[in-house]
Coordinates of C-alpha atoms and ligand atoms in Angstrom, one line a residue:
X1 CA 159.0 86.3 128.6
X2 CA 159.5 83.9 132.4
X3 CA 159.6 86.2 135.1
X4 CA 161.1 84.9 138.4
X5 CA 158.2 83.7 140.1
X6 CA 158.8 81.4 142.9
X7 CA 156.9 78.7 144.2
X8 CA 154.8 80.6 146.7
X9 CA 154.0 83.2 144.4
X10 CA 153.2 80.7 141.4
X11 CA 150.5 79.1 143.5
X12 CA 149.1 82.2 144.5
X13 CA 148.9 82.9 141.4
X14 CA 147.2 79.9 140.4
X15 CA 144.6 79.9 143.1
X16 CA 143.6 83.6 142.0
X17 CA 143.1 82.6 138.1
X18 CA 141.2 79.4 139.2
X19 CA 139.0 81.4 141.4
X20 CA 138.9 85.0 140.4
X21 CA 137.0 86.2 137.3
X22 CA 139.5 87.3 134.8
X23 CA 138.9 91.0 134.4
X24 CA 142.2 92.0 134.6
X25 CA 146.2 90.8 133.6
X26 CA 148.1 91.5 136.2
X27 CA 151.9 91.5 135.9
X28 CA 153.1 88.2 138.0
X29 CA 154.0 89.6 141.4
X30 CA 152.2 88.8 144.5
X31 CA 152.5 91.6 147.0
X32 CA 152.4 91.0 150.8
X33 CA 154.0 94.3 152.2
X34 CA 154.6 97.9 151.5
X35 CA 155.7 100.9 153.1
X36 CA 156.2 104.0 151.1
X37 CA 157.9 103.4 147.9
X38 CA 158.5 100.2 148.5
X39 CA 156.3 96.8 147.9
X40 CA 157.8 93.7 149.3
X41 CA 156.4 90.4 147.3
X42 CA 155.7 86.6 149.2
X43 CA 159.3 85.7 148.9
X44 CA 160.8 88.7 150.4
X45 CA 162.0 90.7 146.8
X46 CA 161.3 94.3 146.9
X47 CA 159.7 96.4 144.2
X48 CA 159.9 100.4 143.5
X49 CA 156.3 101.1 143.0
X50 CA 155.8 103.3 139.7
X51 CA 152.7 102.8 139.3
X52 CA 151.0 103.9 142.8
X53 CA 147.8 101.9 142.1
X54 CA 146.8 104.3 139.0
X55 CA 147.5 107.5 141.4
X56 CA 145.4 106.1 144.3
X57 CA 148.8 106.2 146.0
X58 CA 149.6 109.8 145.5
X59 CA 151.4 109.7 149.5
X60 CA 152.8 106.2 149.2
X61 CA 151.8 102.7 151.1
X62 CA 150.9 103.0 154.6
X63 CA 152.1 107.2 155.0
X64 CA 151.7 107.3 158.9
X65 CA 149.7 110.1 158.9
X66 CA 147.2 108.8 157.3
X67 CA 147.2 105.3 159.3
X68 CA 147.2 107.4 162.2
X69 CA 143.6 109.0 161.4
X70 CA 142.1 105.5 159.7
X71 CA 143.1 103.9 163.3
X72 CA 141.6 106.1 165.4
X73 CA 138.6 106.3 163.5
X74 CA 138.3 102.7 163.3
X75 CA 138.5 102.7 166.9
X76 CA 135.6 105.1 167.2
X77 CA 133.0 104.6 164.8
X78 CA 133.6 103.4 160.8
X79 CA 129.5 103.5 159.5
X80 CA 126.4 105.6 159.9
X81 CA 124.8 105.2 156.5
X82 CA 123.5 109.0 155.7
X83 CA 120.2 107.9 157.5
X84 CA 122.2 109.6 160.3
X85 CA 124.7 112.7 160.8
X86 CA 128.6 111.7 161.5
X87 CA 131.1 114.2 163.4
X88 CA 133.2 113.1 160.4
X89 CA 131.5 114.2 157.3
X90 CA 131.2 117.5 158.2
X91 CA 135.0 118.4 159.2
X92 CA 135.9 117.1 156.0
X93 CA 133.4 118.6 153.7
X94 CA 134.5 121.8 154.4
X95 CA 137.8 121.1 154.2
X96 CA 137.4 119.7 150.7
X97 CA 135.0 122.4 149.7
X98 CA 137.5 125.2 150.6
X99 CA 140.8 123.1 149.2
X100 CA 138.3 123.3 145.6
X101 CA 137.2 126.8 145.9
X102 CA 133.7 125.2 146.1
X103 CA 130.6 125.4 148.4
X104 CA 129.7 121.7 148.3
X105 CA 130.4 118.1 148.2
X106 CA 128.6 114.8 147.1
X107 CA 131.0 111.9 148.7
X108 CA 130.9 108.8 147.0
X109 CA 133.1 105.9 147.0
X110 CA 134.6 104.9 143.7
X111 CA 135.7 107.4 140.6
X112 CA 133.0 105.5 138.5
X113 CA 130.7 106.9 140.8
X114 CA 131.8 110.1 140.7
X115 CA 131.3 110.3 137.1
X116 CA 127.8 109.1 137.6
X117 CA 126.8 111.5 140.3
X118 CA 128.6 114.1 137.8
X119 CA 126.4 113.0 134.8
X120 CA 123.1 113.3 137.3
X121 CA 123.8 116.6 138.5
X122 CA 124.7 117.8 134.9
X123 CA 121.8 116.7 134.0
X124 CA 119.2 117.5 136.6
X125 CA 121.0 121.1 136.5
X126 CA 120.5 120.7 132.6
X127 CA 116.5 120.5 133.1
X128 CA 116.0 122.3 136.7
X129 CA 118.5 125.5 136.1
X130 CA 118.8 125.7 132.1
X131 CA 115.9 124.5 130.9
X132 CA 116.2 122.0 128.3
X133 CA 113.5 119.6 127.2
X134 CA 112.7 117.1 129.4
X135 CA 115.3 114.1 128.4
X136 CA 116.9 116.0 125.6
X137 CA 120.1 116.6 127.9
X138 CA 123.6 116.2 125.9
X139 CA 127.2 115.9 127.5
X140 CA 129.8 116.4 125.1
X141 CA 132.9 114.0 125.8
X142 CA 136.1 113.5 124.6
X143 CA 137.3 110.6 122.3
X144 CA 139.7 108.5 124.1
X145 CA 138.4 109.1 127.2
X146 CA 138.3 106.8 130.3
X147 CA 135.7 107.6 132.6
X148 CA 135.0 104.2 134.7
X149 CA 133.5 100.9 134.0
X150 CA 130.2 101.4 134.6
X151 CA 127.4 100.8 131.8
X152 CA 126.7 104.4 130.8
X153 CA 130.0 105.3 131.1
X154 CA 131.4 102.5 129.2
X155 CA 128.7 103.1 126.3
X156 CA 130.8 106.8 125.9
X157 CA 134.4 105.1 125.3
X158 CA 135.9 104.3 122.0
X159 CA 138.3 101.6 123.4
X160 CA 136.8 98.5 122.1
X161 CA 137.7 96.9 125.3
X162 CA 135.6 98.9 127.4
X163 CA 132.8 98.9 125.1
X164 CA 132.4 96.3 123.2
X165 CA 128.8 94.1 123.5
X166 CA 128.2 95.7 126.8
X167 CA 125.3 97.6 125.2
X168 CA 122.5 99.1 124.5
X169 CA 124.2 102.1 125.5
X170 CA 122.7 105.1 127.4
X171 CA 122.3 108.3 124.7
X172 CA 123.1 111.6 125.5
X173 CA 126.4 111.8 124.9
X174 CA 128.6 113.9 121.7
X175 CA 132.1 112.5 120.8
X176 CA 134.8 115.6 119.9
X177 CA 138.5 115.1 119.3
X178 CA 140.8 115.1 122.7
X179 CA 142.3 118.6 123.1
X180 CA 140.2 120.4 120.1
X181 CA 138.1 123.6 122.0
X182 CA 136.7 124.3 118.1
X183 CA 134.9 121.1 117.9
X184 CA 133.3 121.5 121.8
X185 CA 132.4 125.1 120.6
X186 CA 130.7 123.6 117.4
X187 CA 129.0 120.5 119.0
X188 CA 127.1 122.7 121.7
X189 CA 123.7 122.8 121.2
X190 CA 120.5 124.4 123.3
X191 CA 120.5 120.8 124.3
X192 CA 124.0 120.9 125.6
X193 CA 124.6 120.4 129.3
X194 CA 127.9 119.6 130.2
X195 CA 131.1 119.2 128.8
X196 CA 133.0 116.7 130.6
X197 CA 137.0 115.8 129.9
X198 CA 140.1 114.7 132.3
X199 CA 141.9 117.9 132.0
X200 CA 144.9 115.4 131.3
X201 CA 144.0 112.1 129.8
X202 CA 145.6 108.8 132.0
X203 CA 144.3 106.2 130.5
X204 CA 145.2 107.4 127.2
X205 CA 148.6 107.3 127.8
X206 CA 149.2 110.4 129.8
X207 CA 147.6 112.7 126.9
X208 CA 148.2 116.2 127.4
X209 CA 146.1 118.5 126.2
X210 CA 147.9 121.7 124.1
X211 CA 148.3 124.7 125.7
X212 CA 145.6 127.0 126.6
X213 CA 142.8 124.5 125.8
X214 CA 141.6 124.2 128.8
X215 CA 141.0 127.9 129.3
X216 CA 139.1 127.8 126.4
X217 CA 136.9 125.3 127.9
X218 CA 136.2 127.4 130.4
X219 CA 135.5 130.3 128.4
X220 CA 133.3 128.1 125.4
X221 CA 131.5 127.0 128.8
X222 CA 130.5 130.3 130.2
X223 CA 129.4 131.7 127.1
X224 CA 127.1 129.0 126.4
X225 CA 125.5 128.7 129.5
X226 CA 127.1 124.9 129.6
X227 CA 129.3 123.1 133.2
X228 CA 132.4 122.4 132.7
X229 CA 132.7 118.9 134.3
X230 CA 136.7 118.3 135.0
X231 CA 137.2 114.3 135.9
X232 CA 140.6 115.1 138.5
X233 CA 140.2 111.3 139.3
X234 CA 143.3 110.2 138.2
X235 CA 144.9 113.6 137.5
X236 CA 144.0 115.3 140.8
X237 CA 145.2 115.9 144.2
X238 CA 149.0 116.7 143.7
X239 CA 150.0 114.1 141.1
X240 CA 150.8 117.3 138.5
X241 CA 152.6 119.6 140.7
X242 CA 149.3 121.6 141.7
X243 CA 146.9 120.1 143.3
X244 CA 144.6 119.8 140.1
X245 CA 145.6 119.9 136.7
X246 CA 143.3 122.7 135.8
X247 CA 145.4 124.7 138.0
X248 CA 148.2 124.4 135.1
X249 CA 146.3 127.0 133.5
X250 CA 144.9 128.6 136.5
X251 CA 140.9 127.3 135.5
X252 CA 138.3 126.2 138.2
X253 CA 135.5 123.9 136.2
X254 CA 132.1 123.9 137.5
X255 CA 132.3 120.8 139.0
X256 CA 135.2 118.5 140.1
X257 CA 135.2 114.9 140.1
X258 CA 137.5 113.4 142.3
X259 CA 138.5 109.9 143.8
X260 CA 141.9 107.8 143.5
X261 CA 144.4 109.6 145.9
X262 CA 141.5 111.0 148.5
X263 CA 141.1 107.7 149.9
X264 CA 144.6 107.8 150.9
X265 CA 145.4 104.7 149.1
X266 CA 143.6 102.8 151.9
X267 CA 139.7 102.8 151.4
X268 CA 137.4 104.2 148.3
X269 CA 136.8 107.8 148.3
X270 CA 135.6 109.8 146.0
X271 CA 133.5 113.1 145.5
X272 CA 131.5 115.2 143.3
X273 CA 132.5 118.8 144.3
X274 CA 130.8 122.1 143.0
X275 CA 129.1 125.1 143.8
X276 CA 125.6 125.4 145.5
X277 CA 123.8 127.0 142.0
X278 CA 125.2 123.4 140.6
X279 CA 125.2 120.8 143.3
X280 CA 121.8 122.1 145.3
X281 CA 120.1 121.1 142.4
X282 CA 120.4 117.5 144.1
X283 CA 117.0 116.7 146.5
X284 CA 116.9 114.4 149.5
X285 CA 116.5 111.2 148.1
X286 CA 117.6 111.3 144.6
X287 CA 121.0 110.5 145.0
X288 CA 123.2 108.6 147.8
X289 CA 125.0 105.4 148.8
X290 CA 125.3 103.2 151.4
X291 CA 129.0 104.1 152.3
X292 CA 129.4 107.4 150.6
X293 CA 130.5 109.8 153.4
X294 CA 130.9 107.4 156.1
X295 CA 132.9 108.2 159.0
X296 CA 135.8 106.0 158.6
X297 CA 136.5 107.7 154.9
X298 CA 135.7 111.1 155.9
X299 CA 138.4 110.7 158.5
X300 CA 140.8 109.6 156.0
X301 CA 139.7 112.1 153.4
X302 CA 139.6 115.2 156.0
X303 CA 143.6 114.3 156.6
X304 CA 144.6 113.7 152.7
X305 CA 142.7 117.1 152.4
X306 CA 144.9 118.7 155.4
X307 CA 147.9 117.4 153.4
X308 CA 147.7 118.8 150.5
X309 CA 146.4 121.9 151.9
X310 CA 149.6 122.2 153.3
X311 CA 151.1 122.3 149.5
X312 CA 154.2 120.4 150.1
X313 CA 153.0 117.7 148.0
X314 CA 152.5 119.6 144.9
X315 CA 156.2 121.1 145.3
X316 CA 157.6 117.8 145.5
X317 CA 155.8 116.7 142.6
X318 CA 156.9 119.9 140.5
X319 CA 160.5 119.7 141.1
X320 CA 160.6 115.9 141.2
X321 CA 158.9 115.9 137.9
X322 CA 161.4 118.2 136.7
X323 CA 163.8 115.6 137.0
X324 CA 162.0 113.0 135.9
X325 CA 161.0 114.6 132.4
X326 CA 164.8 115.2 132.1
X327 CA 165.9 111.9 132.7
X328 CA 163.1 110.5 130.0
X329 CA 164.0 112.8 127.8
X330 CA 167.6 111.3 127.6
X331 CA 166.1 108.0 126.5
X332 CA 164.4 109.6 123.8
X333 CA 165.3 107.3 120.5
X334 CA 166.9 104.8 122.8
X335 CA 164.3 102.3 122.8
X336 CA 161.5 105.4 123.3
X337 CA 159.8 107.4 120.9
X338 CA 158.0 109.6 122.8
X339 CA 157.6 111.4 126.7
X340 CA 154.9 113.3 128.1
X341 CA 155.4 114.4 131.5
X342 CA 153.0 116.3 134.0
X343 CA 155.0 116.8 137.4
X344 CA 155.0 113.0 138.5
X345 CA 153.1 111.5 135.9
X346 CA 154.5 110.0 132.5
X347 CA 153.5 108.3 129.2
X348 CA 156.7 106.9 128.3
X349 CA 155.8 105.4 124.2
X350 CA 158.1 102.4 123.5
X351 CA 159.8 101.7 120.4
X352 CA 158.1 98.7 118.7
X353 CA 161.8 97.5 117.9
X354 CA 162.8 97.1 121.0
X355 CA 159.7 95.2 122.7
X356 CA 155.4 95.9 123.5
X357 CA 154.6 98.2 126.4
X358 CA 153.8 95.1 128.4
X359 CA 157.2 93.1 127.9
X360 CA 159.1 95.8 128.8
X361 CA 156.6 96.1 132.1
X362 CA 157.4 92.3 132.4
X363 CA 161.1 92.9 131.9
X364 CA 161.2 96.3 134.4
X365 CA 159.3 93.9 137.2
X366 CA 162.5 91.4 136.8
X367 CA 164.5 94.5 137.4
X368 CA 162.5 95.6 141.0
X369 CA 160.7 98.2 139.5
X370 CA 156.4 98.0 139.1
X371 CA 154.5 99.9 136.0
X372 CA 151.7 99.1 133.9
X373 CA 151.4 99.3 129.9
X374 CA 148.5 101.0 128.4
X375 CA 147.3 101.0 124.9
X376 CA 150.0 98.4 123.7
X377 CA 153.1 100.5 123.2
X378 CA 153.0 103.1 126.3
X379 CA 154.0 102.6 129.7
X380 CA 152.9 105.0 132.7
X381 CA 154.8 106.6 135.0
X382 CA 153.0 107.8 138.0
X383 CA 155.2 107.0 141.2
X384 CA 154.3 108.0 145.0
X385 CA 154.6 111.6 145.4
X386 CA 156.9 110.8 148.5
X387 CA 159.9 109.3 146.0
X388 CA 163.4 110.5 145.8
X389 CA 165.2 111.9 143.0
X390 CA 168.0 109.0 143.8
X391 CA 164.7 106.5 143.5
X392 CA 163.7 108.5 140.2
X393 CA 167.3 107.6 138.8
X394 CA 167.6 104.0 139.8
X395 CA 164.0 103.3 137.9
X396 CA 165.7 105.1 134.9
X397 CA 168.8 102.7 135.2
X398 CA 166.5 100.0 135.4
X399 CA 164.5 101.0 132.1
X400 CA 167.5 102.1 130.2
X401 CA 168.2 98.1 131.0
X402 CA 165.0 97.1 130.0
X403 CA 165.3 98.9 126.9
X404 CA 168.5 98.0 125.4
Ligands
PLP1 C1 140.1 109.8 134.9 C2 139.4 108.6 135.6 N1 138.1 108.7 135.9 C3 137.5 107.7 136.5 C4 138.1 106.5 136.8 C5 137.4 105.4 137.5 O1 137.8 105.2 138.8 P1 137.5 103.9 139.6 O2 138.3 102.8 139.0 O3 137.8 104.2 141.0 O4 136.0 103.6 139.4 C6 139.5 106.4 136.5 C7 140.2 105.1 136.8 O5 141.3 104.9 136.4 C8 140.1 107.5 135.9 O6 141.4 107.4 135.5

C-alpha cells in the first residue's frame, strides 16, 4: 500500500537503500526527533511510538534523567577499556547485582553478547563445577526462540530467516517445545548444562509460556544439577509489570541475561548477571570486550538500575497493561484473532481477512502510530513504559481504523 512519504523523507530513503546493506525492512518513516512517547519524522508529522525499539525504550526517548547522567559522564570520562578500573563500573555493578538478587555481573554491550557470555559461562561452569567431559557440554533451548544474530546463536533458531546457509553450525545445543517442562525434564542428560529460554518469548510473537512452567524450570533445574539461563533481554527491566518476567511466578534463574532497556535506550548495554559459584568460574582473560563496562554505560546503566529500583516503573506497566489487555480484548474477532498481553507488551494476531501483520503496520504508520509485524500475521505491542492510558486508547482508535 503508498504511505505518505514526502520528498525529504523519500530521498532519505533512497540514499539509505543505495548505501546500506539490506538487513532489515523498515517501515517508511525517517525519524529526526523524539521525546518520550513521541517521534517526530523529517517533515514535522508525529508518531506514537509502540514499538520502543524492541523494549530498548522501556523509559521513552530522551527521559531526562537519564540524559542528565549520560551528559555528565560524557563530560568526565566515556572509555577506560577494562585494562583499567573506572569509578563507574563499580557503583553500578552493585546496584545491578542487588536489583537481581545476585553477587556478580559480566557487562557487555549488545543482547547477542549477552547470550554468548551466557553460553561460555554455562559452559566453562559445565566442565569446571559439574564435571562433564571435556566438550560434551549440552544447552537445551527452546524451539522458536530468538536469541541474537550471532553465528552460534543463529545455528540454534528454527526461523529459516535467521538460519538459513549461515552454517556449519556450532553443536551443543537440544531443541524442546516452547513452554513444555516434560520435554526439558526428558532431554537432560549427564551432559546437560544449561537450559536456556526467554521466560516470555518476543520474537515469537509475545509467546507466553502456561502457567507455572517456569517454576518448574526452576525446580527440573535444581534437581539435575543443571542453570537455569533466563534471556530478560527483551522481557526484562519493567516491560511485564515486575521488573523480570520470572518474577510472574516469583523464580530467580541462575543466571540473567540482560540488555535492551539497560542502556537506557541511548547506548548498548547489556549484562550477564549470576551468582559467584556460577559467574567466578570466569578467569582474567578469558572473556571481555573493548567497551563492555565502560564508564559512559555504567553511568547510564547505574541510573536505569536506580529507576527501576524505585518500582514505579513496574506499577505503571501493571496497571497500564491492565488497560491495554482490555482494550485488545474488545477487538477480539474484529479484524484480530488473538491477544497475549504481559503488563505493556502485546502480540496482537491479525485476521488474514482483513490484511498481513505488516500492512496493517504500514496502514497504523499512516495513522501516527509506529509498530512492527513479526512472523507474518502478528503485530507487537510494546510501548514506552512512560505512556498514558489516553495514549493507550488513541493507538486503539487508530488500529480499530486500521482494521476495519
Ligand atoms: C530475547 C532476546 N535476546 C537477545 C536479543 C539480541 O539482542 P541484540 O539485538 O541487542 O543483540 C534480542 C533482540 O531482540 C531478544 O529479543
Amino acid at each position: 500500500m503508498s504511505t505518505a512519504v514526502d520528498d525529504l523523507g523519500a530521498q532519505l530513503i533512497a540514499a539509505e537503500s543505495a548505501h546500506v546493506a539490506h538487513n532489515y525492512h523498515p517501515l517508511p518513516i525517517v525519524a529526526a526527533r523524539a521525546e518520550g512517547v513521541w517521534v517526530t519524522d523529517v517533515e514535522g508529522k508525529r508518531y506514537l511510538d509502540l514499538l520502543s525499539a524492541y523494549s530498548a525504550l522501556n523509559f521513552g526517548h530522551g527521559h531526562p534523567a537519564i540524559l542528565a547522567a549520560a551528559r555528565e559522564q560524557l563530560d568526565r570520562l566515556t572509555l577506560t577499556s577494562r585494562a583499567f578500573h573506572n569509578d563507574k563500573l563499580g557503583p553500578f555493578a552493585t546496584a545491578l547485582a542487588q536489583l537481581c538478587g545476585k553477587d556478580l555481573v559480566l557487562p557487555m554491550n549488545t543482547g547477542a553478547e549477552a547470550v554468548e557470555t551466557g553460553i561460555k559461562v554455562a559452559r566453562a561452569w559445565g566442565y569446571r563445577s559439574k564435571g562433564i567431559a571435556p566438550d560434551a557440554a549440552t544447552i537445551i533451548v527452546a524451539n522458536g526462540n530468538f536469541h541474537g544474530r550471532t553465528t552460534t546463536i543463529v545455528g540454534f533458531s528454527d526461523d529459516p530467516v535467521a538460519h538459513d546457509d549461515f552454517g556449519p553450525y556450532a553443536p551443543g545445543f537440544v531443541h524442546v517445545p516452547y513452554g513444555d517442562a516434560d520435554a526439558i525434564a526428558a532431554a537432560i542428560d549427564e551432559n546437560t548444562a544449561a537450559v536456556l529460554i526467554e521466560p516470555i518469548q518476543g520474537e515469537a510473537g509475545v509467546v507466553i509460556p502456561p502457567e507455572g512452567f517456569l517454576r518448574r524450570v526452576r525446580d527440573i533445574c535444581t534437581e539435575n544439577d543443571v542453570l537455569f539461563i533466563a534471556d530478560e533481554i527483551q522481557s526484562g527491566l519493567g516491560r511485564v509489570g515486575e521488573t523480570f518476567a520470572c518474577d510472574r511466578e516469583g523464580v530467580l534463574p541462575d543466571v540473567y541475561l540482560l540488555g535492551k532497556a539497560l542502556g537506557g535506550g541511548i547506548l548498548p548495554l547489556s549484562a550477564v548477571v549470576a551468582d559467584e559459584d556460577v559467574l567466578g568460574v570466569i578467569r582474567p582473560g578469558e572473556h571481555g570486550s573493548t567497551f563492555g563496562g565502560n564508564p559512559l554505560a555504567s553511568a547510564v546503566g547505574l541510573r536505569v538500575v536506580e529507576m527501576l529500583a524505585s518500582g514505579e516503573f513496574q506499577t505503571r506497566a501493571k496497571a497500564l497493561g491492565e488497560h491495554l489487555a482490555q482494550a485488545l480484548q474488545g477487538l477480539v474477532g474484529h479484524g484480530v484473532t488473538a491477544v497475549r498481553v504481559a503488563g505493556l507488551w502485546a502480540g496482537v494476531d491479525i485476521d488474514p481477512a482483513v490484511g498481513s501483520g505488516r500492512e496493517i503496520a504500514e496502514k497504523l504508520l499512516a495513522r501516527g502510530v509506529l509498530v512492527k509485524d513479526t512472523h507474518g500475521q502478528t503485530i507487537r505491542i510494546a510501548p514506552p513504559l512512560t505512556i498514558r492510558a489516553t495514549e493507550i486508547d488513541w493507538a486503539i482508535e487508530q488500529l480499530r481504523h486500521a482494521l476495519s
